[in-house]
């Protein structure tokens, strides 16, 4: 047997799996030795071979005992090593399990927090929906009442006018010369002058038109809707277009874009009749555009007025400058006369100075002439 095979055999014999087999083999050998010794003693003869065999068996037993001790120690070492490895692995597993549980707990806590936040958001949304439902019910009650519906349209129109035009450009609930009271009057310079705005909301007939289940109901509701709108158009044309007081046109305000769109899409004859009566139908969007145009007109009129004032003040300024130039000319002439007077005064003073000098040169010691005059000194 080669050393390699012997080493392999020893490793297999001293492996933890072969330990029970070695112990059993050792027990068998001990039994055989005991049996041989008993037989040898019972025969009454001592055979040197038996003694030799017994010696060898004793050595083998001792060797096996040493081997068994080594195997036991090795097994104990391996057991301790395995126990340590198992303890380390169990500790690592426990640590990882704890960390996993901690992470899972943290995630669950975050999830619960997010869930609570979402539930709070849902509660707030539910409350908002409840409030909106109550408001929609209130709006439904308002829209079901003609007076309240008219007040809603008027309020919407007034808000648009206040947001776009300056305060001096409009009047609400303005009384006209015929005694009628318009929802709003736009004060524009002539032309066009005063423009009346009246809010109307034909909601019942529009709802009937929208809720029609067949063509017959739709035609019937359409006729009622067109009749309602035409009645409003005629009332506005008769009440709020007054010769020599207002413009030759007026505005009818529809607070709902859907009503305005349905009217222009399906009832062009009503729109044409309103044009013929010079009643312009407007929605919130088109009223905003109209009011912006009105604001531009007011701005242009204001600029024209300011330009007239500027021209008037410029003419007055030119006249003032002419008077100033005249007065400066007079002042210049006065200055020129003053300069001439000063020059003449200087000439007179020079003459006086020269005469004084000559007087000083006169000597009184010359005597008198035959006429009694003074003679010059010799």
XYZ file of N, CA and C in Angstrom, residues 114-372:
777
model
N -47.733 56.297 6.645
C -48.280 56.691 5.344
C -49.772 56.388 5.264
N -50.142 55.240 5.845
C -51.558 54.867 5.827
C -52.390 55.866 6.623
N -51.845 56.274 7.788
C -52.574 57.272 8.577
C -52.676 58.600 7.823
N -51.544 58.991 7.147
C -51.587 60.237 6.377
C -52.599 60.145 5.235
N -52.614 58.990 4.557
C -53.569 58.825 3.466
C -55.002 58.787 3.985
N -55.181 58.138 5.131
C -56.518 58.129 5.713
C -56.953 59.538 6.091
N -55.986 60.335 6.630
C -56.314 61.730 6.942
C -56.671 62.505 5.677
N -55.891 62.246 4.590
C -56.206 62.900 3.314
C -57.575 62.474 2.798
N -57.860 61.171 2.946
C -59.164 60.675 2.505
C -60.281 61.299 3.335
N -60.026 61.425 4.658
C -61.033 62.070 5.509
C -61.260 63.520 5.083
N -60.136 64.237 4.803
C -60.271 65.627 4.350
C -61.005 65.692 3.018
N -60.651 64.757 2.101
C -61.334 64.738 0.801
C -62.817 64.403 0.975
N -63.087 63.468 1.893
C -64.486 63.131 2.152
C -65.251 64.325 2.706
N -64.576 65.055 3.609
C -65.215 66.258 4.154
C -65.435 67.296 3.061
N -64.404 67.452 2.193
C -64.555 68.397 1.075
C -65.690 67.983 0.155
N -65.763 66.670 -0.124
C -66.846 66.173 -0.987
C -68.194 66.432 -0.339
N -68.251 66.211 0.995
C -69.503 66.479 1.702
C -69.880 67.953 1.608
N -68.860 68.819 1.826
C -69.123 70.261 1.713
C -69.573 70.629 0.299
N -68.886 70.038 -0.705
C -69.265 70.326 -2.082
C -70.676 69.829 -2.382
N -71.015 68.669 -1.804
C -72.367 68.154 -2.011
C -73.396 69.107 -1.414
N -73.091 69.597 -0.211
C -73.997 70.565 0.402
C -74.073 71.845 -0.426
N -72.904 72.298 -0.917
C -72.908 73.494 -1.757
C -73.662 73.262 -3.061
N -73.478 72.061 -3.639
C -74.207 71.757 -4.869
C -75.710 71.714 -4.611
N -76.081 71.169 -3.429
C -77.504 71.174 -3.087
C -78.010 72.605 -2.927
N -77.174 73.439 -2.266
C -77.557 74.843 -2.137
C -77.630 75.534 -3.481
N -76.655 75.221 -4.366
C -76.682 75.807 -5.711
C -77.898 75.334 -6.490
N -78.255 74.056 -6.287
C -79.451 73.536 -6.949
C -80.695 74.274 -6.473
N -80.750 74.537 -5.164
C -81.887 75.297 -4.636
C -81.913 76.710 -5.212
N -80.711 77.303 -5.323
C -80.647 78.656 -5.883
C -81.093 78.662 -7.339
N -80.594 77.688 -8.110
C -80.918 77.658 -9.531
C -82.378 77.302 -9.785
N -83.010 76.636 -8.829
C -84.418 76.292 -9.018
C -85.342 77.480 -8.782
N -84.813 78.539 -8.165
C -85.592 79.744 -7.910
C -85.225 80.799 -8.947
N -86.223 81.327 -9.661
C -85.938 82.287 -10.725
C -85.304 83.559 -10.192
N -85.816 84.068 -9.082
C -85.258 85.301 -8.526
C -83.830 85.082 -8.056
N -83.609 83.967 -7.350
C -82.243 83.679 -6.891
C -81.315 83.439 -8.067
N -81.818 82.784 -9.120
C -80.995 82.551 -10.306
C -80.649 83.869 -10.988
N -81.618 84.774 -11.054
C -81.334 86.088 -11.629
C -80.315 86.856 -10.815
N -80.423 86.752 -9.482
C -79.441 87.421 -8.623
C -78.050 86.827 -8.814
N -77.975 85.499 -9.028
C -76.676 84.861 -9.274
C -76.049 85.380 -10.563
N -76.859 85.457 -11.644
C -76.324 85.979 -12.902
C -75.912 87.429 -12.781
N -76.705 88.222 -12.062
C -76.364 89.630 -11.887
C -75.086 89.793 -11.082
N -74.927 88.964 -10.024
C -73.707 89.034 -9.213
C -72.473 88.678 -10.029
N -72.593 87.652 -10.867
C -71.465 87.271 -11.717
C -71.115 88.384 -12.692
N -72.137 89.002 -13.277
C -71.906 90.103 -14.211
C -71.260 91.297 -13.499
N -71.750 91.628 -12.293
C -71.183 92.752 -11.547
C -69.722 92.501 -11.184
N -69.395 91.262 -10.819
C -67.997 90.944 -10.502
C -67.091 91.153 -11.709
N -67.546 90.729 -12.886
C -66.739 90.921 -14.092
C -66.550 92.402 -14.398
N -67.609 93.181 -14.249
C -67.520 94.615 -14.553
C -66.579 95.303 -13.574
N -66.705 94.976 -12.277
C -65.833 95.602 -11.278
C -64.364 95.252 -11.500
N -64.105 94.016 -11.939
C -62.714 93.586 -12.109
C -62.035 94.242 -13.305
N -62.801 94.683 -14.300
C -62.191 95.151 -15.550
C -62.278 96.665 -15.720
N -63.418 97.262 -15.387
C -63.617 98.688 -15.674
C -63.340 99.542 -14.446
N -62.947 100.801 -14.658
C -62.784 101.733 -13.532
C -64.158 102.112 -12.971
N -64.211 102.552 -11.710
C -65.512 102.804 -11.067
C -66.362 103.851 -11.781
N -65.733 104.818 -12.425
C -66.525 105.876 -13.059
C -67.140 105.443 -14.385
N -66.841 104.237 -14.845
C -67.287 103.819 -16.174
C -68.565 102.990 -16.135
N -69.161 102.747 -14.977
C -70.365 101.904 -14.932
C -71.240 102.333 -13.753
N -72.511 101.912 -13.831
C -73.474 102.101 -12.744
C -74.362 100.869 -12.672
N -74.574 100.368 -11.468
C -75.454 99.224 -11.274
C -76.846 99.718 -10.859
N -77.848 98.945 -11.300
C -79.251 99.280 -11.004
C -79.544 100.745 -11.368
N -79.159 101.097 -12.590
C -79.323 102.478 -13.062
C -80.735 102.670 -13.615
N -81.363 103.753 -13.217
C -82.709 104.083 -13.683
C -82.615 104.928 -14.937
N -83.340 104.510 -15.982
C -83.305 105.202 -17.262
C -84.469 106.199 -17.362
N -84.488 106.931 -18.449
C -85.505 107.956 -18.608
C -86.915 107.415 -18.709
N -87.105 106.172 -19.201
C -88.430 105.582 -19.303
C -88.893 104.913 -18.013
N -88.115 105.072 -16.952
C -88.480 104.472 -15.673
C -87.972 103.067 -15.465
N -87.389 102.429 -16.478
C -86.850 101.081 -16.345
C -85.503 101.107 -15.621
N -85.239 100.045 -14.895
C -83.978 99.945 -14.150
C -83.150 98.825 -14.782
N -81.999 99.181 -15.301
C -81.099 98.212 -15.926
C -80.158 97.630 -14.872
N -79.805 96.360 -15.070
C -78.861 95.730 -14.142
C -77.539 96.491 -14.096
N -77.112 96.969 -15.266
C -75.845 97.711 -15.337
C -75.888 98.633 -16.543
N -75.268 99.798 -16.407
C -75.133 100.751 -17.514
C -73.664 101.119 -17.631
N -73.137 100.987 -18.839
C -71.753 101.353 -19.127
C -71.725 102.784 -19.651
N -71.011 103.662 -18.948
C -70.925 105.077 -19.345
C -69.778 105.250 -20.335
N -70.122 105.323 -21.607
C -69.124 105.506 -22.659
C -69.321 106.875 -23.295
N -68.246 107.473 -23.805
C -68.390 108.763 -24.488
C -69.182 108.597 -25.779
N -69.862 109.690 -26.188
C -70.621 109.651 -27.441
C -69.681 109.763 -28.637
N -69.946 108.994 -29.690
C -70.734 107.763 -29.634
C -69.930 106.621 -29.006
N -70.557 105.563 -28.503
C -71.974 105.214 -28.615
C -72.833 105.746 -27.474
N -72.245 106.160 -26.337
C -73.044 106.630 -25.227
C -73.296 105.511 -24.225
N -74.433 105.588 -23.532
C -74.774 104.599 -22.514
C -75.137 103.264 -23.162
N -74.594 102.174 -22.593
C -74.931 100.824 -23.053
C -75.481 100.057 -21.855
N -76.703 99.553 -21.978
C -77.346 98.802 -20.899
C -76.953 97.333 -20.997
N -76.753 96.713 -19.825
C -76.430 95.286 -19.733
C -77.453 94.647 -18.804
N -78.112 93.583 -19.276
C -79.129 92.898 -18.472
C -78.801 91.411 -18.439
N -78.858 90.786 -17.239
C -78.526 89.369 -17.049
C -79.794 88.524 -17.140
N -79.753 87.465 -17.948
C -80.861 86.527 -18.098
C -80.328 85.098 -18.010
N -81.179 84.168 -17.498
C -80.731 82.788 -17.315
C -81.898 81.837 -17.602
N -82.141 81.447 -18.861
C -83.240 80.526 -19.200
C -82.873 79.077 -18.879
N -82.838 78.756 -17.585
C -82.316 77.455 -17.167
C -83.331 76.325 -17.353
N -84.626 76.554 -17.052
C -85.596 75.460 -17.122
C -85.695 74.889 -18.526
N -85.851 75.762 -19.512
C -85.963 75.277 -20.887
C -84.661 74.646 -21.369
N -83.514 75.172 -20.894
C -82.226 74.574 -21.280
C -82.087 73.183 -20.684
N -82.495 73.002 -19.422
C -82.449 71.672 -18.815
C -83.376 70.698 -19.540
N -84.555 71.171 -19.885
C -85.474 70.305 -20.626
C -84.873 69.890 -21.958
N -84.140 70.825 -22.596
C -83.489 70.505 -23.860
C -82.385 69.472 -23.667
N -81.616 69.623 -22.613
C -80.525 68.681 -22.360
C -81.040 67.303 -21.931
N -82.154 67.266 -21.221
C -82.682 66.000 -20.698
C -83.681 65.337 -21.633
N -83.815 65.844 -22.837
C -84.764 65.240 -23.795
C -84.330 63.821 -24.141
N -85.296 62.881 -24.120
C -84.983 61.470 -24.344
C -85.115 61.048 -25.805
N -85.862 61.795 -26.593
C -86.006 61.451 -28.009
C -86.089 62.740 -28.822
N -86.196 62.566 -30.108
C -86.177 63.719 -31.008
C -87.403 64.599 -30.816
N -88.531 63.983 -30.540
C -89.752 64.778 -30.353
C -89.630 65.690 -29.129
N -89.133 65.127 -28.031
C -88.944 65.937 -26.829
C -87.898 67.012 -27.061
N -86.885 66.678 -27.833
C -85.833 67.665 -28.107
C -86.387 68.824 -28.926
N -87.184 68.549 -29.924
C -87.761 69.623 -30.724
C -88.683 70.495 -29.893
N -89.487 69.857 -29.038
C -90.394 70.620 -28.184
C -89.619 71.500 -27.210
N -88.592 70.923 -26.572
C -87.778 71.698 -25.634
C -86.993 72.784 -26.363
N -86.555 72.496 -27.594
C -85.825 73.501 -28.360
C -86.692 74.701 -28.688
N -87.940 74.448 -29.054
C -88.855 75.562 -29.334
C -89.087 76.397 -28.073
N -89.241 75.732 -26.931
C -89.443 76.475 -25.684
C -88.205 77.289 -25.319
N -87.033 76.701 -25.532
C -85.776 77.412 -25.228
C -85.620 78.636 -26.132
N -85.886 78.474 -27.438
C -85.773 79.599 -28.375
C -86.790 80.688 -28.036
N -87.991 80.273 -27.630
C -89.005 81.261 -27.272
C -88.597 82.051 -26.033
N -88.014 81.372 -25.028
C -87.561 82.073 -23.826
C -86.484 83.104 -24.159
N -85.509 82.700 -24.955
C -84.419 83.616 -25.298
C -84.943 84.796 -26.113
N -85.837 84.527 -27.077
C -86.382 85.614 -27.892
C -87.201 86.582 -27.041
N -87.921 86.059 -26.055
C -88.678 86.944 -25.170
C -87.732 87.882 -24.416
N -86.639 87.327 -23.908
C -85.662 88.179 -23.215
C -85.064 89.212 -24.161
N -84.775 88.816 -25.392
C -84.198 89.740 -26.371
C -85.166 90.886 -26.648
N -86.438 90.552 -26.855
C -87.433 91.594 -27.137
C -87.596 92.539 -25.942
N -87.629 91.982 -24.731
C -87.763 92.830 -23.539
C -86.595 93.802 -23.413
N -85.392 93.324 -23.642
C -84.216 94.192 -23.539
C -84.246 95.275 -24.614
N -84.623 94.890 -25.845
C -84.671 95.874 -26.942
C -85.710 96.954 -26.662
N -86.835 96.587 -26.072
C -87.887 97.566 -25.812
C -87.608 98.422 -24.578
N -86.953 97.851 -23.579
C -86.791 98.554 -22.305
C -85.499 99.367 -22.225
N -84.413 98.875 -22.798
C -83.098 99.453 -22.529
C -82.423 100.086 -23.734
N -83.126 100.189 -24.855
C -82.603 100.931 -26.004
C -83.510 102.137 -26.199
N -83.047 103.319 -25.790
C -83.852 104.538 -25.785
C -83.158 105.559 -26.675
N -83.909 106.111 -27.605
C -83.334 107.093 -28.525
C -82.917 108.352 -27.760
N -81.783 108.917 -28.170
C -81.219 110.152 -27.596
C -80.837 110.014 -26.116
N -80.836 108.789 -25.592
C -80.403 108.593 -24.200
C -79.360 107.490 -24.088
N -79.619 106.363 -24.724
C -78.672 105.247 -24.680
C -78.133 104.993 -26.077
N -77.210 104.077 -26.154
C -76.709 103.648 -27.460
C -77.811 102.893 -28.200
N -77.596 102.660 -29.498
C -78.598 101.962 -30.295
C -78.483 100.451 -30.165
N -77.792 99.975 -29.118
C -77.667 98.537 -28.879
C -77.566 98.305 -27.378
N -77.782 97.034 -26.978
C -77.695 96.646 -25.569
C -77.097 95.241 -25.490
N -76.727 94.827 -24.276
C -76.110 93.526 -24.056
C -77.018 92.652 -23.196
N -77.160 91.373 -23.592
C -77.851 90.377 -22.773
C -76.815 89.371 -22.282
N -76.671 89.272 -20.975
C -75.624 88.447 -20.375
C -76.198 87.098 -19.969
N -75.623 86.016 -20.506
C -75.962 84.648 -20.111
C -74.871 84.132 -19.187
N -75.166 83.814 -17.914
C -74.105 83.452 -16.964
C -73.445 82.107 -17.242
N -74.045 81.253 -18.089
C -73.518 79.902 -18.322
C -72.960 79.791 -19.737
N -71.725 79.312 -19.820
C -71.109 79.124 -21.136
C -71.831 78.038 -21.925
N -72.378 77.020 -21.220
C -73.061 75.932 -21.923
C -74.311 76.444 -22.628
N -75.052 77.313 -21.967
C -76.253 77.882 -22.593
C -75.861 78.716 -23.815
N -74.813 79.519 -23.676
C -74.343 80.357 -24.792
C -73.895 79.492 -25.970
N -73.133 78.411 -25.672
C -72.653 77.545 -26.747
C -73.808 76.826 -27.437
N -74.788 76.324 -26.660
C -75.939 75.649 -27.255
C -76.751 76.598 -28.125
N -76.898 77.823 -27.673
C -77.661 78.810 -28.434
C -77.010 79.087 -29.783
N -75.700 79.300 -29.817
C -75.021 79.621 -31.065
C -74.847 78.383 -31.951
N -74.801 77.188 -31.338
C -74.595 75.979 -32.135
C -75.890 75.462 -32.765
N -77.017 75.575 -32.044
C -78.249 74.934 -32.511
C -79.373 75.904 -32.854
N -79.261 77.175 -32.505
C -80.347 78.128 -32.738
C -79.808 79.402 -33.387
N -79.278 79.303 -34.598
C -78.739 80.512 -35.262
C -79.824 81.537 -35.582
N -81.081 81.077 -35.762
C -82.143 82.024 -36.060
C -82.410 82.950 -34.878
N -82.243 82.446 -33.654
C -82.424 83.282 -32.466
C -81.306 84.324 -32.398
N -80.079 83.910 -32.687
C -78.950 84.838 -32.677
C -79.131 85.904 -33.748
N -79.606 85.503 -34.935
C -79.842 86.483 -36.008
C -80.923 87.488 -35.610
N -81.980 87.020 -34.962
C -83.030 87.925 -34.521
C -82.508 88.902 -33.467
N -81.646 88.404 -32.574
C -81.047 89.301 -31.589
C -80.169 90.353 -32.262
N -79.415 89.957 -33.291
C -78.616 90.929 -34.038
C -79.513 91.964 -34.709
N -80.628 91.491 -35.258
C -81.524 92.417 -35.944
C -82.091 93.449 -34.978
N -82.362 93.024 -33.763
C -82.871 93.946 -32.737
C -81.727 94.667 -32.008
N -80.497 94.423 -32.436
C -79.304 95.081 -31.882
C -79.156 94.796 -30.391
N -79.402 93.529 -30.059
C -79.149 93.031 -28.701
C -78.043 91.988 -28.826
N -76.889 92.300 -28.253
C -75.736 91.411 -28.380
C -75.728 90.441 -27.199
N -75.824 89.124 -27.487
C -75.828 88.093 -26.451
C -74.377 87.754 -26.101
N -74.048 87.824 -24.820
C -72.672 87.582 -24.383
C -72.679 86.569 -23.245
N -71.582 85.817 -23.156
C -71.331 84.881 -22.053
C -70.262 85.491 -21.148
N -69.892 84.824 -20.054
C -68.819 85.385 -19.218
C -67.535 85.654 -19.998
N -67.169 84.745 -20.905
C -65.927 84.937 -21.663
C -66.043 86.104 -22.633
N -67.134 86.125 -23.420
C -67.288 87.213 -24.396
C -67.558 88.550 -23.707
N -68.193 88.523 -22.530
C -68.384 89.776 -21.801
C -67.039 90.335 -21.340
N -66.132 89.450 -20.930
C -64.789 89.901 -20.562
C -64.108 90.572 -21.749
N -64.215 89.948 -22.930
C -63.617 90.558 -24.128
C -64.265 91.900 -24.435
N -65.598 91.976 -24.318
C -66.299 93.234 -24.584
C -65.884 94.317 -23.599
N -65.783 93.953 -22.318
C -65.400 94.939 -21.307
C -63.964 95.409 -21.508
N -63.089 94.517 -21.938
C -61.716 94.943 -22.245
C -61.699 95.923 -23.419
N -62.566 95.683 -24.411
C -62.677 96.641 -25.518
C -63.196 97.983 -25.023
N -64.204 97.924 -24.132
C -64.740 99.162 -23.555
C -63.656 99.905 -22.792
N -62.850 99.161 -22.052
C -61.763 99.812 -21.318
C -60.776 100.479 -22.274
N -60.487 99.825 -23.394
C -59.591 100.442 -24.384
C -60.222 101.706 -24.961
N -61.539 101.669 -25.200
C -62.224 102.865 -25.718
C -62.152 103.991 -24.695
N -62.403 103.663 -23.427
C -62.325 104.687 -22.385
C -60.913 105.257 -22.269
N -59.932 104.386 -22.407
C -58.553 104.864 -22.347
C -58.234 105.780 -23.517
N -58.715 105.410 -24.705
C -58.486 106.258 -25.875
C -59.204 107.599 -25.725
N -60.455 107.552 -25.217
C -61.175 108.809 -25.001
C -60.477 109.671 -23.962
N -59.972 109.017 -22.917
C -59.244 109.769 -21.907
C -57.985 110.397 -22.488
N -57.282 109.641 -23.333
C -56.088 110.183 -23.973
C -56.445 111.343 -24.901
N -57.589 111.217 -25.635
C -58.021 112.321 -26.505
C -58.342 113.559 -25.680
N -59.039 113.331 -24.555
C -59.355 114.455 -23.675
C -58.090 115.095 -23.133
N -57.146 114.270 -22.715
C -55.892 114.806 -22.206
C -55.126 115.538 -23.302
N -55.203 115.007 -24.534
C -54.521 115.680 -25.641
C -55.126 117.064 -25.880
N -56.475 117.201 -25.787
C -57.100 118.511 -25.921
C -56.660 119.464 -24.823
N -56.607 118.954 -23.602
C -56.139 119.795 -22.492
C -54.699 120.228 -22.718
N -53.871 119.284 -23.202
C -52.465 119.612 -23.451
C -52.350 120.688 -24.539
N -53.168 120.541 -25.627
C -53.129 121.564 -26.679
C -53.566 122.924 -26.138
N -54.615 122.945 -25.333
C -55.090 124.199 -24.758
C -54.020 124.828 -23.879
N -53.411 124.015 -23.024
C -52.368 124.539 -22.151
C -51.145 124.970 -22.946
N -50.882 124.268 -24.066
C -49.740 124.662 -24.910
C -49.984 126.032 -25.545
N -51.231 126.247 -26.046
C -51.544 127.569 -26.615
C -51.403 128.662 -25.554
N -51.911 128.402 -24.364
C -51.775 129.385 -23.280
C -50.300 129.627 -22.961
N -49.499 128.553 -23.018
C -48.072 128.690 -22.748
C -47.399 129.548 -23.811
N -47.809 129.329 -25.090
C -47.224 130.138 -26.166
C -47.583 131.612 -25.982
N -48.857 131.861 -25.595
C -49.250 133.249 -25.347
C -48.455 133.855 -24.196
N -48.282 133.092 -23.142
C -47.471 133.585 -22.020
C -46.035 133.869 -22.447
N -45.481 133.009 -23.293
C -44.113 133.239 -23.773
C -44.053 134.500 -24.626
N -45.113 134.776 -25.449
C -45.131 136.004 -26.249
C -45.173 137.245 -25.365
N -46.034 137.157 -24.340
C -46.075 138.297 -23.421
C -44.748 138.454 -22.701
N -44.122 137.380 -22.338
C -42.815 137.460 -21.680
C -41.782 138.082 -22.617
N -41.827 137.689 -23.916
C -40.876 138.263 -24.868
C -41.098 139.774 -25.006
N -42.394 140.197 -25.059
C -42.680 141.625 -25.151
C -42.142 142.375 -23.936
N -42.384 141.778 -22.787
C -41.921 142.435 -21.574
C -40.402 142.448 -21.491
N -39.760 141.403 -21.959
C -38.288 141.401 -21.990
C -37.780 142.482 -22.940
N -38.482 142.669 -24.104
C -38.088 143.731 -25.022
C -38.218 145.112 -24.378
N -39.368 145.302 -23.678
C -39.524 146.579 -22.971
C -38.421 146.771 -21.946
N -38.129 145.697 -21.216
C -37.066 145.789 -20.215
C -35.724 146.065 -20.880
N -35.497 145.481 -22.052
C -34.242 145.733 -22.764
C -34.158 147.203 -23.195
N -35.317 147.734 -23.669
C -35.310 149.154 -24.045
C -35.052 150.030 -22.822
N -35.673 149.678 -21.717
C -35.411 150.430 -20.498
C -33.943 150.351 -20.111
N -33.391 149.165 -20.244
C -31.961 149.021 -19.935
C -31.112 149.843 -20.893
N -31.501 149.852 -22.217
C -30.742 150.645 -23.185
C -30.820 152.140 -22.865
N -32.023 152.641 -22.492
C -32.165 154.048 -22.119
C -31.361 154.358 -20.871
N -31.379 153.395 -19.925
C -30.601 153.593 -18.708
C -29.112 153.651 -19.025
N -28.678 152.790 -19.950
C -27.260 152.802 -20.324
C -26.909 154.148 -20.965
N -27.813 154.672 -21.865
C -27.560 155.977 -22.500
C -27.534 157.088 -21.458
N -28.476 157.042 -20.519
C -28.484 158.052 -19.454
C -27.202 157.988 -18.635
N -26.758 156.777 -18.346
C -25.510 156.629 -17.584
C -24.347 157.190 -18.381
N -24.350 156.945 -19.736
C -23.265 157.470 -20.571
C -23.284 158.995 -20.565
N -24.494 159.586 -20.706
C -24.582 161.045 -20.665
C -24.131 161.592 -19.316
N -24.514 160.863 -18.235
C -24.062 161.285 -16.891
C -22.550 161.228 -16.798
N -21.954 160.179 -17.364
C -20.493 160.083 -17.345
C -19.852 161.233 -18.124
N -20.436 161.620 -19.255
C -19.896 162.759 -20.025
C -19.965 164.045 -19.200
N -21.113 164.234 -18.550
C -21.257 165.455 -17.719
C -20.256 165.456 -16.581
N -20.058 164.322 -15.973
C -19.099 164.267 -14.856
C -17.685 164.515 -15.361
N -17.368 164.006 -16.563
C -16.033 164.263 -17.113
C -15.835 165.758 -17.373
N -16.860 166.414 -17.900
C -16.751 167.857 -18.137
C -16.565 168.604 -16.812
N -17.337 168.180 -15.827
C -17.212 168.830 -14.523
C -15.816 168.647 -13.966
N -15.255 167.466 -14.125
C -13.899 167.204 -13.616
C -12.882 168.076 -14.345
N -13.050 168.186 -15.685
C -12.085 169.016 -16.432
C -12.209 170.481 -16.016
N -13.394 170.997 -15.875
C -13.564 172.376 -15.424
C -12.948 172.596 -14.041
N -13.114 171.599 -13.183
C -12.500 171.712 -11.860
C -10.984 171.777 -11.960
N -10.428 170.962 -12.877
C -8.978 170.991 -13.046
C -8.510 172.362 -13.531
N -9.271 172.907 -14.477
C -8.859 174.228 -14.969
C -8.986 175.284 -13.859
N -9.986 175.119 -13.051
C -10.150 176.076 -11.950
C -8.974 175.978 -10.997
N -8.526 174.808 -10.745
C -7.389 174.641 -9.847
C -6.117 175.238 -10.443
N -6.016 175.269 -11.771
C -4.816 175.805 -12.410
C -4.792 177.349 -12.409
N -5.918 177.935 -12.104
C -5.965 179.417 -12.106
C -5.190 179.945 -10.895
N -4.283 181.090 -11.112
C -3.539 181.716 -10.021
C -4.121 183.104 -9.785
N -4.327 183.381 -8.544
C -4.967 184.655 -8.190
C -3.957 185.808 -8.004
N -2.679 185.616 -8.258
C -1.682 186.705 -8.036
C -1.395 187.554 -9.282
N -2.090 187.596 -10.349
C -1.768 188.268 -11.613
C -2.228 189.723 -11.680
N -3.074 190.203 -10.809
C -3.581 191.591 -10.848
C -4.810 191.665 -11.724
N -5.223 192.932 -11.998
C -6.456 193.139 -12.786
C -6.099 193.870 -14.075
N -6.911 193.611 -15.072
C -6.701 194.295 -16.355
C -7.456 195.615 -16.346
N -7.487 196.336 -17.474
C -8.143 197.643 -17.528
C -9.608 197.565 -17.298
N -10.196 196.360 -17.666
C -11.656 196.182 -17.491
C -12.005 195.656 -16.099
N -11.039 195.442 -15.329
C -11.266 194.915 -13.973
C -11.182 193.404 -13.923
